[in-house]
PDB file of C-alpha atoms in Angstrom:
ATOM      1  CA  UNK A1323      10.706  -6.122  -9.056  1.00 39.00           C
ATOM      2  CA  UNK A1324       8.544  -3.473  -9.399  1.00 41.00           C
ATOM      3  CA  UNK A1325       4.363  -2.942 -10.054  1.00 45.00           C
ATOM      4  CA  UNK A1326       2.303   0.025 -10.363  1.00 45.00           C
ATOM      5  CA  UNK A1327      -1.665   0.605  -7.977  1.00 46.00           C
ATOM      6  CA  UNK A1328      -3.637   2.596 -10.152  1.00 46.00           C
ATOM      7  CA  UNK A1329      -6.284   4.124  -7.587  1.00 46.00           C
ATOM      8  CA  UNK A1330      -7.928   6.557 -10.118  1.00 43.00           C
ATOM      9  CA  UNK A1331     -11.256   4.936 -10.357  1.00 42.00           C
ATOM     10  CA  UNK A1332     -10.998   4.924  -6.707  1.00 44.00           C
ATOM     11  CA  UNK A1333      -9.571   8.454  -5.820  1.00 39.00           C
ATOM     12  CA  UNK A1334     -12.459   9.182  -3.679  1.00 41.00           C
ATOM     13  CA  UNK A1335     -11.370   6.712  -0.822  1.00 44.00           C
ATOM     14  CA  UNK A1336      -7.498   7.116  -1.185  1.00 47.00           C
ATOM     15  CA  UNK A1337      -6.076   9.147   1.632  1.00 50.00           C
ATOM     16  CA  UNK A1338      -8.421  11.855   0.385  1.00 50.00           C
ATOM     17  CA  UNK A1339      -9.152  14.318   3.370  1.00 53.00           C
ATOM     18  CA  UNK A1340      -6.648  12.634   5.876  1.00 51.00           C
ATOM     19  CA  UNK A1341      -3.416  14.219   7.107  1.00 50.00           C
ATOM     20  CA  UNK A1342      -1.520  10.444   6.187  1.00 51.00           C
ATOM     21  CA  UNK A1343      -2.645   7.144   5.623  1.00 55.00           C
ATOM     22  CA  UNK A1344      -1.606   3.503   4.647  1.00 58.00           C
ATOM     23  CA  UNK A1345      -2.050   1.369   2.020  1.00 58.00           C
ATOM     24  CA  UNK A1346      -1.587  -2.179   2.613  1.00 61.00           C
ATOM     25  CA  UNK A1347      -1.414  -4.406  -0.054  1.00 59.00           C
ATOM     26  CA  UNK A1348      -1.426  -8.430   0.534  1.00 56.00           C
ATOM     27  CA  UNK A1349      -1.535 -10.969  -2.318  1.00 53.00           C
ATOM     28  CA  UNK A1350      -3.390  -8.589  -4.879  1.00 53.00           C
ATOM     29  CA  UNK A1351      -5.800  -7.171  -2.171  1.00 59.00           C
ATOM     30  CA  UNK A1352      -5.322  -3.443  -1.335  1.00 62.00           C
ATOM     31  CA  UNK A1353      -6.702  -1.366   1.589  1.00 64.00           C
ATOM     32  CA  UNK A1354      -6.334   2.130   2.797  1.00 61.00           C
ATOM     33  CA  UNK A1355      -6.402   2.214   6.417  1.00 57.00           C
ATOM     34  CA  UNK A1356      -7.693  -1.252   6.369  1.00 60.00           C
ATOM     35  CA  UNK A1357     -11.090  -0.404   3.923  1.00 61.00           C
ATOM     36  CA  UNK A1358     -10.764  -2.545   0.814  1.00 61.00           C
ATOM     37  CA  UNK A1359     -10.098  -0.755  -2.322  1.00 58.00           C
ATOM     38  CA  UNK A1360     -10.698  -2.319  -5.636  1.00 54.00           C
ATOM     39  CA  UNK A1361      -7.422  -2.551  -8.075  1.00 53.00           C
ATOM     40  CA  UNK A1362      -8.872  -3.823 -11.295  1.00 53.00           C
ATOM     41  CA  UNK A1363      -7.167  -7.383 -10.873  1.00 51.00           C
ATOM     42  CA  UNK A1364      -3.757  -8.701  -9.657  1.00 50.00           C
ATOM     43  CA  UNK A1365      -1.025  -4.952  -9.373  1.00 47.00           C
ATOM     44  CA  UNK A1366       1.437  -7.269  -9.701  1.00 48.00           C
ATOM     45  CA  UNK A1367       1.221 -10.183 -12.069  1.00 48.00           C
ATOM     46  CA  UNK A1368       3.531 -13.116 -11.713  1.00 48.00           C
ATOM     47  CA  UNK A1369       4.621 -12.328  -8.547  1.00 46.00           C
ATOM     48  CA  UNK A1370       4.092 -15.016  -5.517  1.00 46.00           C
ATOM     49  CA  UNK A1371       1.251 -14.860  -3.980  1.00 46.00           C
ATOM     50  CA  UNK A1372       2.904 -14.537  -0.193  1.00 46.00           C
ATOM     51  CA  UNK A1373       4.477 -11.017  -1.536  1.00 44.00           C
ATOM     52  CA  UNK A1374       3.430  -7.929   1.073  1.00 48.00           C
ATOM     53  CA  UNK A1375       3.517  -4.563   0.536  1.00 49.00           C
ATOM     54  CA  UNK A1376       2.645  -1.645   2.020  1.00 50.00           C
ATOM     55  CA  UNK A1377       2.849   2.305   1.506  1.00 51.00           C
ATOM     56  CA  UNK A1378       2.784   5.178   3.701  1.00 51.00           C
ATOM     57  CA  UNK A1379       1.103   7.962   2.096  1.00 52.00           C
ATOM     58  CA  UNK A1380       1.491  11.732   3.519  1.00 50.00           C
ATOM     59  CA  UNK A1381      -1.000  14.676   2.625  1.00 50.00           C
ATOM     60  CA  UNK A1382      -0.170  16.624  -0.233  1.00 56.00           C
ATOM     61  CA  UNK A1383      -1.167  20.291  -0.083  1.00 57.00           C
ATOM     62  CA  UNK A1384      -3.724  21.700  -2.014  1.00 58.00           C
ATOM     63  CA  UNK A1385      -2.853  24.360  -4.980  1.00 60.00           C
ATOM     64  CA  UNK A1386      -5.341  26.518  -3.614  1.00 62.00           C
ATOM     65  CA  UNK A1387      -6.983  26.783  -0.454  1.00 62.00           C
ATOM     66  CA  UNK A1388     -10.128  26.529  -1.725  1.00 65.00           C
ATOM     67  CA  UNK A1389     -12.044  23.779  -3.670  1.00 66.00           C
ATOM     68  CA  UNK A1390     -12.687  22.467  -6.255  1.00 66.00           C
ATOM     69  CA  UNK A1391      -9.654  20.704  -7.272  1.00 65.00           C
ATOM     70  CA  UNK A1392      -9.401  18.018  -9.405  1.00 65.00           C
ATOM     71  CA  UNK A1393      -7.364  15.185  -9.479  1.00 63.00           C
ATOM     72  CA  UNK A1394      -6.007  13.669 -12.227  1.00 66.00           C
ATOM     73  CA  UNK A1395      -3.682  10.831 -11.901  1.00 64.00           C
ATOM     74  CA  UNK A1396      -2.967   9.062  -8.523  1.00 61.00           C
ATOM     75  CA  UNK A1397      -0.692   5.880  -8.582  1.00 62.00           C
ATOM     76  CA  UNK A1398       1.466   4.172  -5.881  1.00 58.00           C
ATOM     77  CA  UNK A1399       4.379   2.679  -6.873  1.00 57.00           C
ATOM     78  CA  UNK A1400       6.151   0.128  -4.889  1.00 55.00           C
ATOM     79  CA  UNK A1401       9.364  -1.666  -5.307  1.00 54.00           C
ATOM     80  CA  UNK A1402       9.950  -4.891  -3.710  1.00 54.00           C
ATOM     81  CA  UNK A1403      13.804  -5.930  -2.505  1.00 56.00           C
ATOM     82  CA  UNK A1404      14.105  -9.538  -1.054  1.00 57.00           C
ATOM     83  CA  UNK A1405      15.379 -10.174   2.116  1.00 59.00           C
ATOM     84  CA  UNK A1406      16.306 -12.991   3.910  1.00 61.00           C
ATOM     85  CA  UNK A1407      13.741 -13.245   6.769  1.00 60.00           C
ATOM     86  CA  UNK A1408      13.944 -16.020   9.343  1.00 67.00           C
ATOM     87  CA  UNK A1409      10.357 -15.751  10.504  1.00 69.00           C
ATOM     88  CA  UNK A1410       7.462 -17.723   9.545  1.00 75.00           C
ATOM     89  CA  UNK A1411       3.674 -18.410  10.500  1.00 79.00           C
ATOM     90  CA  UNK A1412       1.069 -20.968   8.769  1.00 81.00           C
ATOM     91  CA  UNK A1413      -2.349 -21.430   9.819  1.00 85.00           C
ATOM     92  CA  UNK A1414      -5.498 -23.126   8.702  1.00 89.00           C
ATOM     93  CA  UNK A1415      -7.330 -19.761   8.620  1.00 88.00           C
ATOM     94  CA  UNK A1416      -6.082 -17.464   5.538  1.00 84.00           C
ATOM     95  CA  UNK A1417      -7.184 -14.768   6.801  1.00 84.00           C
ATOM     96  CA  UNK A1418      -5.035 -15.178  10.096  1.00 85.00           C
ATOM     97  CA  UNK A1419      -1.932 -15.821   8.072  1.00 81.00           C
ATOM     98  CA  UNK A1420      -2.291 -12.834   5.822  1.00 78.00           C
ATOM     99  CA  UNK A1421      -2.981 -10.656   9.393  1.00 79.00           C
ATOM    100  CA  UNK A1422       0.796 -11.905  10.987  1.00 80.00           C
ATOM    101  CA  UNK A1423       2.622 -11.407   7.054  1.00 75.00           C
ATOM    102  CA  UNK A1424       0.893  -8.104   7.400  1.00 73.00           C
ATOM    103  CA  UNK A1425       2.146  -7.431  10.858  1.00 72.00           C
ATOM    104  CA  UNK A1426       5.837  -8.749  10.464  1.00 70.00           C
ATOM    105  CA  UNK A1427       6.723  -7.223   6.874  1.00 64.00           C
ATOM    106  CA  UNK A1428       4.654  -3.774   8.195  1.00 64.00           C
ATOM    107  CA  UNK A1429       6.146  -2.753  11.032  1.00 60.00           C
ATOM    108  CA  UNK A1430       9.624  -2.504   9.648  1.00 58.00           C
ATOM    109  CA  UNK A1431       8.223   0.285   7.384  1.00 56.00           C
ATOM    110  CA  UNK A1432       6.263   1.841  10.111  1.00 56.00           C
ATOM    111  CA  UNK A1433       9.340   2.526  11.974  1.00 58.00           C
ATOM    112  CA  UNK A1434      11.570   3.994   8.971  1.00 57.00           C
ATOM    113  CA  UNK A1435      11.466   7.968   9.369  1.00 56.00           C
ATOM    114  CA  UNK A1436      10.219   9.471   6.640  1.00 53.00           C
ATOM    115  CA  UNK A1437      11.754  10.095   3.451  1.00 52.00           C
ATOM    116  CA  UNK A1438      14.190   7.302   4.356  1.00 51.00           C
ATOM    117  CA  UNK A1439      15.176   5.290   1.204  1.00 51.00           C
ATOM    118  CA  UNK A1440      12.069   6.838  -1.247  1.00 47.00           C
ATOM    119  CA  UNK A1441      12.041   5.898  -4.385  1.00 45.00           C
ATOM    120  CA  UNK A1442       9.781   9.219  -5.541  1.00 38.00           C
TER     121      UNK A1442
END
C-alpha cells in the first residue's frame, strides 16, 4: 500500500535548516527527529494500527543563495512492502512497545545507502 504526509501546514519544523533528518511515523503519529508534528488525522486510513514507517529526508539546495524562498508543496510519500519478520515485543506500557517497533523496523532503513530502492 501506499499513503501520502502532507507537512505543509507544518513546513516550518520539517527538516527546514538541517543538512538531513528523519521522519518517523508510528500508528498515525509523525515526528521529525523525534518532535511531534501534527498530520491532520490518520496518513494512512485503514491500515493496522502496528504499521511503522519511517523516512530519511536529505537537504535540498536552495534556488538561490539568498532568502527568501518560499515553499510551496512538501509531502512524503511512503510505500509499505510486507515482510515476513520473526521478531516480536508486547508490553503493558504503549509507549515502550511503539519505542522497540520503532527500533526494529528503523534500523533496517538506517543502514540502506542512500538512493537504494527510492521510489522518488
Amino acid at each position: 500500500g501506499s499513503c501520502a504526509f502532507d507537512l505543509r501546514p507544518n513546513l516550518t519544523h520539517a527538516c527546514v535548516g538541517r543538512q538531513s533528518c528523519t521522519v518517523r511515523c508510528i500508528q498515525g503519529s509523525c515526528a521529525v527527529d523525534g518532535a511531534p508534528i501534527p498530520t491532520g488525522g490518520d496518513p494512512c486510513p485503514g491500515t493496522p494500527k502496528k504499521v511503522t514507517a519511517q523516512v530519511q529526508c536529505e537537504r535540498t539546495p536552495a534556488p538561490s543563495p539568498s532568502p527568501p524562498w518560499n515553499i510551496s508543496d512538501l509531502k512524503i510519500v511512503c510505500q509499505s512492502k510486507p515482510t515476513n519478520y520473526t521478531g516480536a515485543f508486547s508490553s503493558s506500557d504503549d509507549q515502550l512497545t511503539r519505542v522497540w517497533y520503532s527500533g526494529a523496523y528503523g534500523s533496517r532503513l538506517n543502514m540502506m545507502p542512500y538512493g537504494f530502492n527510492s521510489i522518488l
